[in-house]
Tab-separated table of C-alpha atoms in Angstrom:
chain	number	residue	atom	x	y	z
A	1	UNK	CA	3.549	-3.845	0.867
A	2	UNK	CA	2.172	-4.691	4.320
A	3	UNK	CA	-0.969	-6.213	3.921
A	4	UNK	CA	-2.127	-9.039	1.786
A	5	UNK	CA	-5.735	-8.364	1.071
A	6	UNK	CA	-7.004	-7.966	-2.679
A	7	UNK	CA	-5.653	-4.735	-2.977
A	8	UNK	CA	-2.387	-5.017	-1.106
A	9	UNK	CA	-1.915	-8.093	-3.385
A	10	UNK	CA	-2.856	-6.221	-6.542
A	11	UNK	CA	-0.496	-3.179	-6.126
A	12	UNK	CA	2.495	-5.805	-4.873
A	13	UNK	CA	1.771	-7.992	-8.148
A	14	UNK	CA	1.770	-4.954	-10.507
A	15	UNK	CA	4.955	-3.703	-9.244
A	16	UNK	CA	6.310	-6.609	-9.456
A	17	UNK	CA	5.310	-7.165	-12.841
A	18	UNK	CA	7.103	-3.965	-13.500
A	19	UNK	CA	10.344	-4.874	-12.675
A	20	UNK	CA	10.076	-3.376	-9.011
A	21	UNK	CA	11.450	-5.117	-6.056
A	22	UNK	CA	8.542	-6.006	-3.925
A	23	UNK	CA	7.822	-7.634	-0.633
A	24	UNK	CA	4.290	-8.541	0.416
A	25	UNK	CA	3.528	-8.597	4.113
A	26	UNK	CA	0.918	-10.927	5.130
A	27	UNK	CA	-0.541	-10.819	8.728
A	28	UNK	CA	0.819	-14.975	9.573
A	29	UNK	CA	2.271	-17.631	9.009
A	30	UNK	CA	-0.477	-19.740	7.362
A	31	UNK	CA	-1.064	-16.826	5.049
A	32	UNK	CA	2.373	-16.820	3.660
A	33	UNK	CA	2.204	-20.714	3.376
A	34	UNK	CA	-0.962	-20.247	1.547
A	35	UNK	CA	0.172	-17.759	-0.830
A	36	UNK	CA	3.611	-19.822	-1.467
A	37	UNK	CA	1.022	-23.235	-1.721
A	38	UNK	CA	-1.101	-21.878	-4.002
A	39	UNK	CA	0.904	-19.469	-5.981
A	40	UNK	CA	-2.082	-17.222	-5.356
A	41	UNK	CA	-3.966	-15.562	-2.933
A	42	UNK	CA	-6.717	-17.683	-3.350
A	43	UNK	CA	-8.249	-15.953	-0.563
A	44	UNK	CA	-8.876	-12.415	-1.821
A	45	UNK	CA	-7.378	-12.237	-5.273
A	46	UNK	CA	-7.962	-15.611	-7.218
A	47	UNK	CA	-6.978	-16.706	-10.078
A	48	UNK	CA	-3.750	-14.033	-10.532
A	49	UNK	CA	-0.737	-16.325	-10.285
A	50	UNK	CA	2.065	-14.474	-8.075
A	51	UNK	CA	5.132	-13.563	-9.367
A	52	UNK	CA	8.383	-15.420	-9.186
A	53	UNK	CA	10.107	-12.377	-7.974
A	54	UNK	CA	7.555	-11.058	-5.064
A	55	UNK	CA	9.046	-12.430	-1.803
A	56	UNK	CA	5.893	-13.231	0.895
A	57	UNK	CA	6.701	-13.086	4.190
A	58	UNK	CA	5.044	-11.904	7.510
A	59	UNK	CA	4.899	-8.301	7.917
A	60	UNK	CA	6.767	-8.915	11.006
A	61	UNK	CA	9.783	-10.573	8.874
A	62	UNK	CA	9.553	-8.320	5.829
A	63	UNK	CA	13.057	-6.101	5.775
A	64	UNK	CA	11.477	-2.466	5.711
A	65	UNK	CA	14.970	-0.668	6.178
A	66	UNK	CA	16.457	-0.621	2.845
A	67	UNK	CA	13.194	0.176	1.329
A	68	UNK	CA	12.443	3.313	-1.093
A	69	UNK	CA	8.314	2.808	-0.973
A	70	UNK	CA	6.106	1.257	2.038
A	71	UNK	CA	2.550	0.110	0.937
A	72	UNK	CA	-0.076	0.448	3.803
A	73	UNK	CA	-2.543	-1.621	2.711
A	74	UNK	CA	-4.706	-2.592	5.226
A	75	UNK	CA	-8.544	-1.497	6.417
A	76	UNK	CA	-8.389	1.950	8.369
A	77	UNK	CA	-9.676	-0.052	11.285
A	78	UNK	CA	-6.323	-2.003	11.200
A	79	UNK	CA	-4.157	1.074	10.709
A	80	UNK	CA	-3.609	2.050	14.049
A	81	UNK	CA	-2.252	-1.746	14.992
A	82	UNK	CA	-0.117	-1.760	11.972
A	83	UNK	CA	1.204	1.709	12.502
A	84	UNK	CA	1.983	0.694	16.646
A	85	UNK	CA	3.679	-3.000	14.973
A	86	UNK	CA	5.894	-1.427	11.817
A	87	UNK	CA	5.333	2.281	11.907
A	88	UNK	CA	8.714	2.906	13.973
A	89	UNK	CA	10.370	0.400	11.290
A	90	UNK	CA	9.831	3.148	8.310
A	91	UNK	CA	12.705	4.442	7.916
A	92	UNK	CA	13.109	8.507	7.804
A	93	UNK	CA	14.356	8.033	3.751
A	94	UNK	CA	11.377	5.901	2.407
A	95	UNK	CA	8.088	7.100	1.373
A	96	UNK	CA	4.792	5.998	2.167
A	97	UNK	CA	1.945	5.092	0.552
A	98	UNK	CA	-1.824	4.671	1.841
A	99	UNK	CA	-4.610	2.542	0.464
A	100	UNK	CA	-6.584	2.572	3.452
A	101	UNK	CA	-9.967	4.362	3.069
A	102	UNK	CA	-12.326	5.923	5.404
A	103	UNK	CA	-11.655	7.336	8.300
A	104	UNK	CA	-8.993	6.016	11.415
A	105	UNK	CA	-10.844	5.711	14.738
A	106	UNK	CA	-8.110	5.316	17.372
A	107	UNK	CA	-9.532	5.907	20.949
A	108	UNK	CA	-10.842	9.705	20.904
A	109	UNK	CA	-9.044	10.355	17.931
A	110	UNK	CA	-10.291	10.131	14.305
A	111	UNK	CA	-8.308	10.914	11.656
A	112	UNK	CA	-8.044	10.716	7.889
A	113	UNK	CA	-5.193	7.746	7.074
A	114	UNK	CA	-2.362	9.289	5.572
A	115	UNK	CA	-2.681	12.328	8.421
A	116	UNK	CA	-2.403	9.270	11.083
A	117	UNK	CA	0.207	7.715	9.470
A	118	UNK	CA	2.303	10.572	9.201
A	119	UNK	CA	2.104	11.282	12.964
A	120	UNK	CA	3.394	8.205	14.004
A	121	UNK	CA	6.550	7.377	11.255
A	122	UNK	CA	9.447	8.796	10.675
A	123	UNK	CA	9.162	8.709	6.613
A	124	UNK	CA	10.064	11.172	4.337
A	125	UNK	CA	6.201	11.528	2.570
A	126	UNK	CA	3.057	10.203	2.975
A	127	UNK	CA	0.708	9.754	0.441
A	128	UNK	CA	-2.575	8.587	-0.078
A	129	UNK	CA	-4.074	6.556	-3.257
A	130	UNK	CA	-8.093	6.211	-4.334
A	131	UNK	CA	-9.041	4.216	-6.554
A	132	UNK	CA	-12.195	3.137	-7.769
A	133	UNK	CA	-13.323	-0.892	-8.753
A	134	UNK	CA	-11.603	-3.891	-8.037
A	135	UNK	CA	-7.820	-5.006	-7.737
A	136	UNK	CA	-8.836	-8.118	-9.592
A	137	UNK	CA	-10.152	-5.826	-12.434
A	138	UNK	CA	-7.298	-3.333	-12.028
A	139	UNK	CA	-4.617	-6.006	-12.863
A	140	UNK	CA	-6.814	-7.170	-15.952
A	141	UNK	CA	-7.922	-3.851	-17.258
A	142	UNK	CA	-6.119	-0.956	-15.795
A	143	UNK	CA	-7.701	0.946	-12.973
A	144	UNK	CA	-8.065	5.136	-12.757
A	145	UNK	CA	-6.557	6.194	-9.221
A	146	UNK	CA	-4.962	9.412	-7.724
A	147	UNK	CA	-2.171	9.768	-5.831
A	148	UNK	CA	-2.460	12.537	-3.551
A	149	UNK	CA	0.007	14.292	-1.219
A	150	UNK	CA	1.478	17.015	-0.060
A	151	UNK	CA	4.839	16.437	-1.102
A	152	UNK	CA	4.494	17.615	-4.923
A	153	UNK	CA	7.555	15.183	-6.095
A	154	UNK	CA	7.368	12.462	-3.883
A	155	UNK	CA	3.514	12.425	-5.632
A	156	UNK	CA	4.841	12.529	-9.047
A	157	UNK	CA	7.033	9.383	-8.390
A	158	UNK	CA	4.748	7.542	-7.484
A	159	UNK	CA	2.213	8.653	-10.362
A	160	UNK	CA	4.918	7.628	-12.747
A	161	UNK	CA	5.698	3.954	-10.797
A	162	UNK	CA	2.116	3.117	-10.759
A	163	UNK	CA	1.683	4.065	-14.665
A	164	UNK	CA	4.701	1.924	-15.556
A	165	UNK	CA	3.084	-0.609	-13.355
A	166	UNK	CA	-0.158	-0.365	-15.434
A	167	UNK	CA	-2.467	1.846	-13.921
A	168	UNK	CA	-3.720	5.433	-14.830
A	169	UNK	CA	-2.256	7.486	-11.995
A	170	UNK	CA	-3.105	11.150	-11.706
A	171	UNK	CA	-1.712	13.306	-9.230
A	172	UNK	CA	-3.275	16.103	-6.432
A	173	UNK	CA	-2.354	18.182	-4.001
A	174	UNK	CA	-5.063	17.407	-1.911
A	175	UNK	CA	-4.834	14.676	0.109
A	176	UNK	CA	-8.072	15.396	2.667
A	177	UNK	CA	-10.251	15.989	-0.414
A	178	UNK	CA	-9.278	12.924	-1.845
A	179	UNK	CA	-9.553	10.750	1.281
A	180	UNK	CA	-12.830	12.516	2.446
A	181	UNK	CA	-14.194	11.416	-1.269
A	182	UNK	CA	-12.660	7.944	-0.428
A	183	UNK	CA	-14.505	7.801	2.945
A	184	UNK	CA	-18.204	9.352	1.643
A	185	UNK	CA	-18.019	6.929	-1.416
């Protein structure tokens, strides 16, 4: 998962909770030593400890190349430094995932995330998730989201990962519908 805001945090703690192997990626050095100090993220998602088994590191450090799944979970207005730092470091056989909403403003170009993410890695899939309500009352409650793609079984994974991680996942085809709801809502 690169990015260690509330949501970022959220998805890397539920997985991890799961059973999954997860790495979260935080932007420096005093964020990781925060996270490790605390046992938290104080910062945007307090009060939900941090598993034993989710490694923090930079998202400079993190090891992306054996990875099945890469979170993007940063603002779109961070996406297109993210993508020109780690997007070359996605490698062909992983999937991605997007939790950035709204719309990427790069230069002239705007684009809807998981379009502008595709362009520039080399990944299998890109998907895109929405989700409505907080990661702090996702993790306590459950949260309703859909996963959208165009990749009909790469969507479908991650449906069923995210349900064993404790959400309600439901699947479309249709990723600019889904982002363009993201980005009006």
């Amino acid at each position: 998962v690169l990015g260690a805001g509330a949501w970022g945090t959220g998805v890397a703690v539920a997985l991890a909770r799961s059973g999954v192997e997860v790495q979260l990626g935080c932007r420096t050095g005093e964020q990781v030593m925060a996270l490790h100090a605390a046992g938290e993220n104080a910062a945007h998602l307090p009060g939900v400890a941090l598993p034993d088994a989710l490694k923090v590191a930079r998202c400079a450090d993190l090891d992306t190349t054996s990875a099945d799944l890469v979170v993007l979970a940063v603002p779109s207005a961070r996406l297109p430094a993210l993508m020109a730092a780690h997007g070359a470091r996605i490698p062909e056989r992983a999937g991605v995932l997007v939790l950035a909403r709204g719309l990427v403003a790069d230069g002239d170009e705007i684009a809807l995330p998981s379009a502008y993410v595709a362009a520039r890695t080399p990944a299998r899939a890109v998907a895109c998730l929405a989700v409505a309500g907080t990661a702090s009352d996702a993790l306590a409650h459950g949260a309703s989201m859909i996963v959208a793609g165009e990749d009909a079984g790469w969507v479908r994974q991650l449906a069923d990962l995210l349900r064993r991680a404790g959400f309600d996942a439901e699947r479309s085809a249709d990723p600019t519908g889904v982002e363009l709801a993201g980005a009006a809502g």
